[in-house]
PDB file of C-alpha atoms in Angstrom:
ATOM      1  CA  MET A   1     -98.786 -82.341-215.295  1.00 41.00           C
ATOM      2  CA  LYS A   2     -96.597 -84.444-213.049  1.00 46.00           C
ATOM      3  CA  ILE A   3     -98.835 -86.837-211.227  1.00 45.00           C
ATOM      4  CA  ASN A   4     -98.311 -89.218-207.910  1.00 48.00           C
ATOM      5  CA  SER A   5     -99.208 -92.624-208.135  1.00 48.00           C
ATOM      6  CA  SER A   6    -101.476 -94.134-206.034  1.00 57.00           C
ATOM      7  CA  THR A   7    -103.497 -91.020-205.249  1.00 80.00           C
ATOM      8  CA  PRO A   8    -107.376 -90.524-207.224  1.00 87.00           C
ATOM      9  CA  ILE A   9    -106.964 -88.450-209.922  1.00 89.00           C
ATOM     10  CA  TYR A  10    -110.859 -88.518-211.781  1.00 93.00           C
ATOM     11  CA  GLY A  11    -110.733 -87.358-215.304  1.00 94.00           C
ATOM     12  CA  ILE A  12    -113.028 -87.937-218.600  1.00 96.00           C
ATOM     13  CA  ASP A  13    -112.294 -90.220-221.449  1.00 94.00           C
ATOM     14  CA  PHE A  14    -114.165 -89.118-224.388  1.00 96.00           C
ATOM     15  CA  ASN A  15    -114.424 -89.716-228.098  1.00 96.00           C
ATOM     16  CA  ILE A  16    -116.645 -87.040-229.419  1.00 96.00           C
ATOM     17  CA  ALA A  17    -117.279 -86.301-233.584  1.00 92.00           C
ATOM     18  CA  THR A  18    -118.754 -83.111-233.357  1.00 92.00           C
ATOM     19  CA  PRO A  19    -117.525 -79.186-231.824  1.00 93.00           C
ATOM     20  CA  PHE A  20    -118.268 -79.293-227.833  1.00 95.00           C
ATOM     21  CA  GLU A  21    -117.721 -77.987-224.597  1.00 97.00           C
ATOM     22  CA  ILE A  22    -116.955 -80.034-221.677  1.00 98.00           C
ATOM     23  CA  LEU A  23    -117.518 -77.843-218.489  1.00 98.00           C
ATOM     24  CA  VAL A  24    -117.326 -79.909-214.493  1.00 98.00           C
ATOM     25  CA  ASN A  25    -119.238 -77.896-211.724  1.00 96.00           C
ATOM     26  CA  ASP A  26    -119.993 -75.196-214.322  1.00 97.00           C
ATOM     27  CA  VAL A  27    -115.852 -74.760-215.495  1.00 97.00           C
ATOM     28  CA  PRO A  28    -114.251 -75.611-219.032  1.00 97.00           C
ATOM     29  CA  VAL A  29    -112.350 -78.431-218.703  1.00 96.00           C
ATOM     30  CA  MET A  30    -112.469 -79.112-222.669  1.00 96.00           C
ATOM     31  CA  LYS A  31    -113.000 -77.094-226.037  1.00 95.00           C
ATOM     32  CA  TYR A  32    -113.014 -78.297-229.865  1.00 94.00           C
ATOM     33  CA  PHE A  33    -114.657 -76.421-232.293  1.00 93.00           C
ATOM     34  CA  SER A  34    -113.253 -78.143-235.234  1.00 89.00           C
ATOM     35  CA  ASN A  35    -114.391 -80.119-237.934  1.00 85.00           C
ATOM     36  CA  GLY A  36    -113.919 -84.382-237.264  1.00 86.00           C
ATOM     37  CA  SER A  37    -113.588 -86.040-233.797  1.00 91.00           C
ATOM     38  CA  ALA A  38    -111.571 -85.664-230.606  1.00 94.00           C
ATOM     39  CA  SER A  39    -110.945 -87.980-228.283  1.00 95.00           C
ATOM     40  CA  ALA A  40    -108.738 -87.707-224.870  1.00 92.00           C
ATOM     41  CA  PHE A  41    -108.136 -88.135-221.277  1.00 91.00           C
ATOM     42  CA  VAL A  42    -108.541 -85.031-219.169  1.00 93.00           C
ATOM     43  CA  PRO A  43    -108.060 -84.610-215.590  1.00 93.00           C
ATOM     44  CA  ILE A  44    -110.433 -82.874-213.302  1.00 95.00           C
ATOM     45  CA  ASN A  45    -109.079 -83.215-209.782  1.00 93.00           C
ATOM     46  CA  GLY A  46    -108.851 -79.213-209.892  1.00 94.00           C
ATOM     47  CA  MET A  47    -112.574 -78.394-210.779  1.00 95.00           C
ATOM     48  CA  LEU A  48    -114.004 -80.857-207.943  1.00 93.00           C
ATOM     49  CA  ILE A  49    -115.961 -80.053-204.950  1.00 87.00           C
ATOM     50  CA  LYS A  50    -115.432 -81.768-201.982  1.00 81.00           C
ATOM     51  CA  GLY A  51    -118.393 -83.193-199.910  1.00 72.00           C
ATOM     52  CA  LYS A  52    -120.561 -81.904-202.778  1.00 74.00           C
ATOM     53  CA  LYS A  53    -122.299 -83.874-205.776  1.00 89.00           C
ATOM     54  CA  GLN A  54    -120.825 -82.907-209.008  1.00 95.00           C
ATOM     55  CA  GLU A  55    -122.177 -82.050-212.130  1.00 96.00           C
ATOM     56  CA  ILE A  56    -120.991 -82.285-216.070  1.00 97.00           C
ATOM     57  CA  LYS A  57    -122.225 -80.463-218.636  1.00 98.00           C
ATOM     58  CA  ILE A  58    -122.153 -81.343-222.421  1.00 97.00           C
ATOM     59  CA  LYS A  59    -122.599 -78.526-224.818  1.00 96.00           C
ATOM     60  CA  LEU A  60    -123.019 -79.958-228.786  1.00 95.00           C
ATOM     61  CA  TYR A  61    -122.424 -77.803-231.484  1.00 93.00           C
ATOM     62  CA  ASN A  62    -122.919 -78.338-235.597  1.00 91.00           C
ATOM     63  CA  SER A  63    -120.103 -78.271-237.650  1.00 87.00           C
ATOM     64  CA  ASP A  64    -118.756 -75.229-240.053  1.00 79.00           C
ATOM     65  CA  GLY A  65    -121.507 -75.460-242.864  1.00 77.00           C
ATOM     66  CA  GLU A  66    -124.165 -77.644-241.171  1.00 83.00           C
ATOM     67  CA  LYS A  67    -127.207 -75.895-239.870  1.00 87.00           C
ATOM     68  CA  ASN A  68    -128.195 -78.671-237.313  1.00 88.00           C
ATOM     69  CA  ILE A  69    -125.995 -81.380-235.993  1.00 87.00           C
ATOM     70  CA  THR A  70    -125.765 -84.456-237.574  1.00 82.00           C
ATOM     71  CA  GLU A  71    -128.940 -86.900-236.549  1.00 78.00           C
ATOM     72  CA  ASP A  72    -126.332 -89.790-235.806  1.00 80.00           C
ATOM     73  CA  ILE A  73    -123.694 -88.024-233.642  1.00 87.00           C
ATOM     74  CA  ALA A  74    -124.998 -90.039-230.361  1.00 85.00           C
ATOM     75  CA  LYS A  75    -123.514 -93.393-232.367  1.00 86.00           C
ATOM     76  CA  TYR A  76    -119.764 -91.482-232.143  1.00 90.00           C
ATOM     77  CA  PHE A  77    -120.279 -90.069-228.944  1.00 94.00           C
ATOM     78  CA  SER A  78    -118.302 -91.634-225.907  1.00 95.00           C
ATOM     79  CA  LEU A  79    -118.100 -90.224-222.471  1.00 97.00           C
ATOM     80  CA  LYS A  80    -116.950 -91.653-219.226  1.00 96.00           C
ATOM     81  CA  ILE A  81    -115.816 -90.330-215.681  1.00 96.00           C
ATOM     82  CA  VAL A  82    -113.112 -92.255-214.573  1.00 94.00           C
ATOM     83  CA  LEU A  83    -110.834 -92.998-211.944  1.00 92.00           C
ATOM     84  CA  SER A  84    -106.883 -93.654-212.245  1.00 85.00           C
ATOM     85  CA  LYS A  85    -104.460 -94.482-209.781  1.00 78.00           C
ATOM     86  CA  ASP A  86    -101.753 -95.680-212.129  1.00 60.00           C
ATOM     87  CA  ILE A  87     -99.070 -92.664-212.932  1.00 53.00           C
ATOM     88  CA  SER A  88     -98.869 -94.124-216.834  1.00 57.00           C
ATOM     89  CA  PHE A  89    -102.810 -93.494-216.822  1.00 60.00           C
ATOM     90  CA  GLY A  90    -102.489 -97.544-217.977  1.00 62.00           C
ATOM     91  CA  LYS A  91    -105.633 -98.975-215.812  1.00 76.00           C
ATOM     92  CA  PHE A  92    -109.028 -97.001-215.408  1.00 83.00           C
ATOM     93  CA  GLN A  93    -111.927 -97.645-213.343  1.00 90.00           C
ATOM     94  CA  ASP A  94    -115.358 -96.487-214.688  1.00 93.00           C
ATOM     95  CA  VAL A  95    -117.090 -94.039-212.207  1.00 93.00           C
ATOM     96  CA  GLN A  96    -119.772 -93.019-214.702  1.00 95.00           C
ATOM     97  CA  ILE A  97    -120.797 -93.529-218.130  1.00 96.00           C
ATOM     98  CA  ILE A  98    -122.130 -91.194-219.605  1.00 96.00           C
ATOM     99  CA  LYS A  99    -125.291 -91.679-222.933  1.00 93.00           C
ATOM    100  CA  ILE A 100    -127.266 -89.206-224.630  1.00 93.00           C
ATOM    101  CA  PRO A 101    -130.509 -89.755-226.519  1.00 89.00           C
ATOM    102  CA  ASP A 102    -129.667 -92.074-230.199  1.00 85.00           C
ATOM    103  CA  SER A 103    -130.816 -89.165-232.169  1.00 79.00           C
ATOM    104  CA  ILE A 104    -130.757 -85.697-232.132  1.00 82.00           C
ATOM    105  CA  LYS A 105    -132.609 -84.138-234.603  1.00 80.00           C
ATOM    106  CA  ASN A 106    -133.158 -80.255-236.122  1.00 84.00           C
ATOM    107  CA  THR A 107    -130.976 -78.078-233.493  1.00 89.00           C
ATOM    108  CA  SER A 108    -127.691 -76.782-234.248  1.00 90.00           C
ATOM    109  CA  PHE A 109    -126.632 -76.891-230.233  1.00 91.00           C
ATOM    110  CA  VAL A 110    -127.763 -79.422-227.922  1.00 93.00           C
ATOM    111  CA  GLU A 111    -126.829 -79.237-223.949  1.00 95.00           C
ATOM    112  CA  TYR A 112    -126.829 -82.017-221.453  1.00 96.00           C
ATOM    113  CA  VAL A 113    -126.376 -82.217-217.497  1.00 97.00           C
ATOM    114  CA  PHE A 114    -125.387 -85.220-215.355  1.00 97.00           C
ATOM    115  CA  PRO A 115    -124.697 -85.715-211.463  1.00 96.00           C
ATOM    116  CA  PHE A 116    -122.052 -87.659-210.743  1.00 95.00           C
ATOM    117  CA  TYR A 117    -120.287 -88.598-206.926  1.00 91.00           C
ATOM    118  CA  VAL A 118    -116.459 -89.198-206.365  1.00 89.00           C
ATOM    119  CA  GLU A 119    -114.682 -89.285-202.882  1.00 86.00           C
ATOM    120  CA  PHE A 120    -111.251 -87.470-202.787  1.00 85.00           C
ATOM    121  CA  PRO A 121    -108.880 -86.896-199.767  1.00 85.00           C
ATOM    122  CA  PHE A 122    -108.699 -82.821-200.593  1.00 83.00           C
ATOM    123  CA  GLU A 123    -110.806 -80.215-199.063  1.00 85.00           C
ATOM    124  CA  ILE A 124    -110.593 -76.689-202.324  1.00 89.00           C
ATOM    125  CA  GLU A 125    -112.367 -74.168-201.180  1.00 89.00           C
ATOM    126  CA  GLY A 126    -111.942 -72.837-205.021  1.00 92.00           C
ATOM    127  CA  TRP A 127    -114.938 -70.587-206.115  1.00 95.00           C
ATOM    128  CA  GLN A 128    -117.736 -71.934-203.519  1.00 92.00           C
ATOM    129  CA  LYS A 129    -117.688 -68.939-201.653  1.00 94.00           C
ATOM    130  CA  SER A 130    -117.274 -66.170-204.099  1.00 97.00           C
ATOM    131  CA  LEU A 131    -120.043 -63.512-205.028  1.00 98.00           C
ATOM    132  CA  ASN A 132    -122.225 -64.206-207.829  1.00 98.00           C
ATOM    133  CA  LEU A 133    -120.820 -61.797-210.435  1.00 98.00           C
ATOM    134  CA  THR A 134    -123.845 -61.760-212.831  1.00 98.00           C
ATOM    135  CA  ASN A 135    -125.471 -59.317-209.972  1.00 97.00           C
ATOM    136  CA  GLU A 136    -123.243 -56.592-210.704  1.00 98.00           C
ATOM    137  CA  ASP A 137    -123.094 -54.165-213.459  1.00 98.00           C
ATOM    138  CA  LYS A 138    -122.207 -55.555-216.472  1.00 98.00           C
ATOM    139  CA  ASP A 139    -120.249 -52.551-218.042  1.00 98.00           C
ATOM    140  CA  LYS A 140    -118.058 -51.473-215.036  1.00 98.00           C
ATOM    141  CA  LEU A 141    -117.564 -55.743-214.788  1.00 98.00           C
ATOM    142  CA  LEU A 142    -116.335 -55.393-217.966  1.00 98.00           C
ATOM    143  CA  GLU A 143    -114.261 -53.089-217.419  1.00 98.00           C
ATOM    144  CA  GLU A 144    -112.526 -54.319-214.408  1.00 98.00           C
ATOM    145  CA  VAL A 145    -112.135 -57.832-216.551  1.00 98.00           C
ATOM    146  CA  VAL A 146    -110.108 -56.112-218.948  1.00 98.00           C
ATOM    147  CA  LEU A 147    -107.534 -54.284-216.847  1.00 98.00           C
ATOM    148  CA  LYS A 148    -106.916 -57.573-215.238  1.00 98.00           C
ATOM    149  CA  TYR A 149    -106.453 -59.261-218.122  1.00 98.00           C
ATOM    150  CA  GLU A 150    -104.070 -56.238-219.210  1.00 98.00           C
ATOM    151  CA  GLN A 151    -102.373 -56.273-216.030  1.00 98.00           C
ATOM    152  CA  PHE A 152    -101.222 -60.033-217.337  1.00 98.00           C
ATOM    153  CA  ARG A 153    -100.461 -58.399-220.435  1.00 98.00           C
ATOM    154  CA  ASN A 154     -97.751 -56.424-219.560  1.00 98.00           C
ATOM    155  CA  ILE A 155     -97.033 -58.640-217.127  1.00 98.00           C
ATOM    156  CA  LEU A 156     -95.955 -61.102-220.247  1.00 98.00           C
ATOM    157  CA  ASN A 157     -94.232 -58.245-222.013  1.00 98.00           C
ATOM    158  CA  ASN A 158     -92.023 -57.473-219.271  1.00 98.00           C
ATOM    159  CA  LYS A 159     -91.310 -61.291-219.650  1.00 98.00           C
ATOM    160  CA  ASP A 160     -91.881 -61.018-215.296  1.00 98.00           C
ATOM    161  CA  GLY A 161     -92.382 -64.442-214.550  1.00 97.00           C
ATOM    162  CA  LYS A 162     -91.903 -63.606-210.828  1.00 97.00           C
ATOM    163  CA  GLU A 163     -94.982 -61.467-211.151  1.00 98.00           C
ATOM    164  CA  PHE A 164     -96.970 -63.653-212.629  1.00 98.00           C
ATOM    165  CA  LEU A 165     -96.672 -66.518-210.297  1.00 98.00           C
ATOM    166  CA  GLU A 166     -97.121 -64.362-207.828  1.00 98.00           C
ATOM    167  CA  LYS A 167    -100.698 -63.029-209.340  1.00 98.00           C
ATOM    168  CA  THR A 168    -101.373 -66.922-209.902  1.00 98.00           C
ATOM    169  CA  LYS A 169    -100.548 -67.962-206.470  1.00 97.00           C
ATOM    170  CA  HIS A 170    -103.851 -69.121-205.039  1.00 96.00           C
ATOM    171  CA  ARG A 171    -104.630 -71.119-208.176  1.00 97.00           C
ATOM    172  CA  GLU A 172    -101.755 -73.071-208.167  1.00 97.00           C
ATOM    173  CA  ASN A 173    -101.917 -74.068-204.903  1.00 96.00           C
ATOM    174  CA  GLU A 174    -105.103 -75.247-204.881  1.00 95.00           C
ATOM    175  CA  LEU A 175    -104.394 -77.100-208.003  1.00 95.00           C
ATOM    176  CA  ASN A 176    -101.397 -78.129-206.677  1.00 93.00           C
ATOM    177  CA  GLN A 177    -102.956 -79.709-203.482  1.00 92.00           C
ATOM    178  CA  ALA A 178    -105.815 -81.257-206.010  1.00 91.00           C
ATOM    179  CA  PHE A 179    -103.158 -82.687-207.902  1.00 88.00           C
ATOM    180  CA  TYR A 180    -101.066 -83.995-204.863  1.00 88.00           C
ATOM    181  CA  PHE A 181     -97.719 -82.204-205.804  1.00 89.00           C
ATOM    182  CA  ASN A 182     -94.840 -82.591-203.478  1.00 90.00           C
ATOM    183  CA  GLU A 183     -92.222 -79.483-203.194  1.00 94.00           C
ATOM    184  CA  ASP A 184     -89.849 -80.926-205.685  1.00 94.00           C
ATOM    185  CA  GLN A 185     -92.617 -81.046-208.299  1.00 91.00           C
ATOM    186  CA  LYS A 186     -94.185 -77.634-207.404  1.00 95.00           C
ATOM    187  CA  ARG A 187     -90.474 -76.162-208.178  1.00 96.00           C
ATOM    188  CA  GLU A 188     -90.298 -77.854-211.666  1.00 96.00           C
ATOM    189  CA  ASP A 189     -93.739 -76.728-212.626  1.00 95.00           C
ATOM    190  CA  ASP A 190     -92.928 -72.699-211.675  1.00 97.00           C
ATOM    191  CA  LYS A 191     -89.562 -73.662-213.773  1.00 97.00           C
ATOM    192  CA  GLU A 192     -91.553 -74.446-216.601  1.00 97.00           C
ATOM    193  CA  THR A 193     -93.871 -71.573-216.434  1.00 98.00           C
ATOM    194  CA  LEU A 194     -91.171 -68.829-216.166  1.00 98.00           C
ATOM    195  CA  GLU A 195     -89.159 -70.788-219.072  1.00 98.00           C
ATOM    196  CA  ILE A 196     -91.911 -70.230-221.055  1.00 98.00           C
ATOM    197  CA  ILE A 197     -92.586 -66.708-220.437  1.00 98.00           C
ATOM    198  CA  ASN A 198     -89.474 -66.286-221.191  1.00 98.00           C
ATOM    199  CA  ARG A 199     -89.829 -67.618-224.339  1.00 98.00           C
ATOM    200  CA  ILE A 200     -91.880 -65.080-225.285  1.00 98.00           C
ATOM    201  CA  THR A 201     -91.532 -62.845-228.617  1.00 98.00           C
ATOM    202  CA  LYS A 202     -94.940 -61.020-228.991  1.00 98.00           C
ATOM    203  CA  VAL A 203     -98.078 -60.570-226.936  1.00 98.00           C
ATOM    204  CA  PHE A 204    -101.259 -60.302-228.624  1.00 98.00           C
ATOM    205  CA  PRO A 205    -103.526 -57.906-228.107  1.00 98.00           C
ATOM    206  CA  LEU A 206    -106.973 -58.401-226.359  1.00 98.00           C
ATOM    207  CA  GLU A 207    -109.368 -58.521-229.601  1.00 97.00           C
ATOM    208  CA  ASN A 208    -111.956 -60.086-230.776  1.00 97.00           C
ATOM    209  CA  TYR A 209    -113.435 -61.662-227.290  1.00 98.00           C
ATOM    210  CA  GLN A 210    -116.680 -61.291-225.230  1.00 98.00           C
ATOM    211  CA  MET A 211    -117.067 -61.762-221.359  1.00 98.00           C
ATOM    212  CA  VAL A 212    -118.531 -65.207-220.711  1.00 98.00           C
ATOM    213  CA  PHE A 213    -119.376 -66.570-216.962  1.00 98.00           C
ATOM    214  CA  TYR A 214    -118.882 -69.709-215.620  1.00 98.00           C
ATOM    215  CA  GLY A 215    -119.352 -71.617-212.203  1.00 97.00           C
ATOM    216  CA  ASN A 216    -123.084 -70.677-211.762  1.00 96.00           C
ATOM    217  CA  GLY A 217    -122.042 -67.127-212.096  1.00 98.00           C
ATOM    218  CA  LYS A 218    -118.999 -66.697-209.750  1.00 98.00           C
ATOM    219  CA  ILE A 219    -116.170 -67.077-212.285  1.00 98.00           C
ATOM    220  CA  VAL A 220    -115.704 -64.382-215.362  1.00 98.00           C
ATOM    221  CA  ALA A 221    -113.523 -64.894-218.319  1.00 98.00           C
ATOM    222  CA  LEU A 222    -112.744 -62.941-221.632  1.00 98.00           C
ATOM    223  CA  VAL A 223    -112.959 -66.126-224.358  1.00 98.00           C
ATOM    224  CA  ARG A 224    -111.951 -65.068-228.733  1.00 97.00           C
ATOM    225  CA  ILE A 225    -114.817 -65.403-230.566  1.00 96.00           C
ATOM    226  CA  ASP A 226    -113.278 -65.794-233.781  1.00 94.00           C
ATOM    227  CA  LYS A 227    -112.772 -68.383-235.899  1.00 89.00           C
ATOM    228  CA  ASN A 228    -109.206 -69.758-235.101  1.00 89.00           C
ATOM    229  CA  PHE A 229    -109.483 -69.337-231.332  1.00 94.00           C
ATOM    230  CA  ARG A 230    -112.851 -69.541-230.621  1.00 94.00           C
ATOM    231  CA  GLY A 231    -113.687 -70.507-227.052  1.00 94.00           C
ATOM    232  CA  GLU A 232    -110.070 -70.086-226.097  1.00 96.00           C
ATOM    233  CA  SER A 233    -108.446 -67.439-223.392  1.00 98.00           C
ATOM    234  CA  ALA A 234    -108.275 -63.850-224.766  1.00 98.00           C
ATOM    235  CA  LEU A 235    -104.787 -63.675-223.116  1.00 98.00           C
ATOM    236  CA  GLN A 236    -102.546 -65.236-225.363  1.00 98.00           C
ATOM    237  CA  ALA A 237     -98.445 -64.690-226.765  1.00 98.00           C
ATOM    238  CA  GLU A 238     -96.280 -66.075-229.519  1.00 98.00           C
ATOM    239  CA  LEU A 239     -92.938 -67.947-228.696  1.00 98.00           C
ATOM    240  CA  ASP A 240     -89.858 -68.216-229.996  1.00 98.00           C
ATOM    241  CA  ASP A 241     -90.655 -71.178-232.354  1.00 97.00           C
ATOM    242  CA  GLU A 242     -93.883 -69.128-233.423  1.00 96.00           C
ATOM    243  CA  SER A 243     -96.058 -71.347-231.584  1.00 97.00           C
ATOM    244  CA  VAL A 244     -98.991 -70.188-229.857  1.00 97.00           C
ATOM    245  CA  GLN A 245     -99.569 -70.089-226.185  1.00 98.00           C
ATOM    246  CA  ILE A 246    -102.687 -69.753-224.518  1.00 98.00           C
ATOM    247  CA  TYR A 247    -103.362 -68.387-220.791  1.00 98.00           C
ATOM    248  CA  GLU A 248    -106.213 -69.520-219.332  1.00 97.00           C
ATOM    249  CA  LEU A 249    -107.352 -66.730-216.863  1.00 97.00           C
ATOM    250  CA  LEU A 250    -110.770 -67.390-214.966  1.00 98.00           C
ATOM    251  CA  LEU A 251    -111.333 -64.481-212.409  1.00 98.00           C
ATOM    252  CA  HIS A 252    -113.518 -64.610-209.373  1.00 98.00           C
ATOM    253  CA  ARG A 253    -114.266 -62.241-206.197  1.00 98.00           C
ATOM    254  CA  PRO A 254    -113.977 -63.465-203.126  1.00 97.00           C
ATOM    255  CA  ALA A 255    -115.736 -60.886-201.190  1.00 96.00           C
ATOM    256  CA  LEU A 256    -117.242 -57.598-201.381  1.00 96.00           C
ATOM    257  CA  GLY A 257    -115.342 -54.991-202.272  1.00 95.00           C
ATOM    258  CA  LYS A 258    -112.324 -57.366-203.556  1.00 97.00           C
ATOM    259  CA  PRO A 259    -110.885 -56.928-206.393  1.00 98.00           C
ATOM    260  CA  LEU A 260    -111.127 -59.546-209.048  1.00 98.00           C
ATOM    261  CA  GLU A 261    -108.236 -62.808-208.421  1.00 98.00           C
ATOM    262  CA  VAL A 262    -107.114 -65.457-210.368  1.00 98.00           C
ATOM    263  CA  ILE A 263    -108.852 -68.748-209.444  1.00 98.00           C
ATOM    264  CA  ARG A 264    -108.800 -70.762-212.489  1.00 97.00           C
TER     265      ARG A 264
END
């Protein structure tokens, strides 16, 4: 993303040496299921909730071929919630340093949840008032979710970039606000989206997926369960350079009787 300077950008700065998932307010911001370690800075403004205690959830898994998580994984675990006002991210201010127990024994999975507090100038409704989808009939909900993903597959197959932007407008409006995009930046972001859609050579079928809930039950998605794309969105396409473009689709129901919509 193109980020303006002198505006508060919150993120997570981490180095983790085992497969993991990181969620903010129960919405995924980073997943890694390969062997070895991963480190990055990931902005999280789009997952923050105004005026409320925020929550970060860290899920750690065993590596391939290992029965349990390596006992000394805490030695190689580093995660901070940071604030940056530098467009180059050259300067970070620590907001909170996350620490896990020194050793983890006899388990293939462990989860930690930590509260944190931040201040920011925008207020985004997001999924706060959405319906709890876990209360709905799971089979009917799955049918609706699959249908929504298939609609987006058709949009991508037809290279209908304008329809794609229309169907994701609410999400993009909220993210533009969260990252302080000006009108030029919004147009440039839309242009890049259209260019990538025009480069699609093949849209993959929906396969090897399961339905998962996020946002404390208010968000639903289809994620892959096969090894190569574990945890990734089930909506994927191949581009003209043979790379794979993954399209995140997190859906919510804004009100009773309303269809599912893209929220993130």
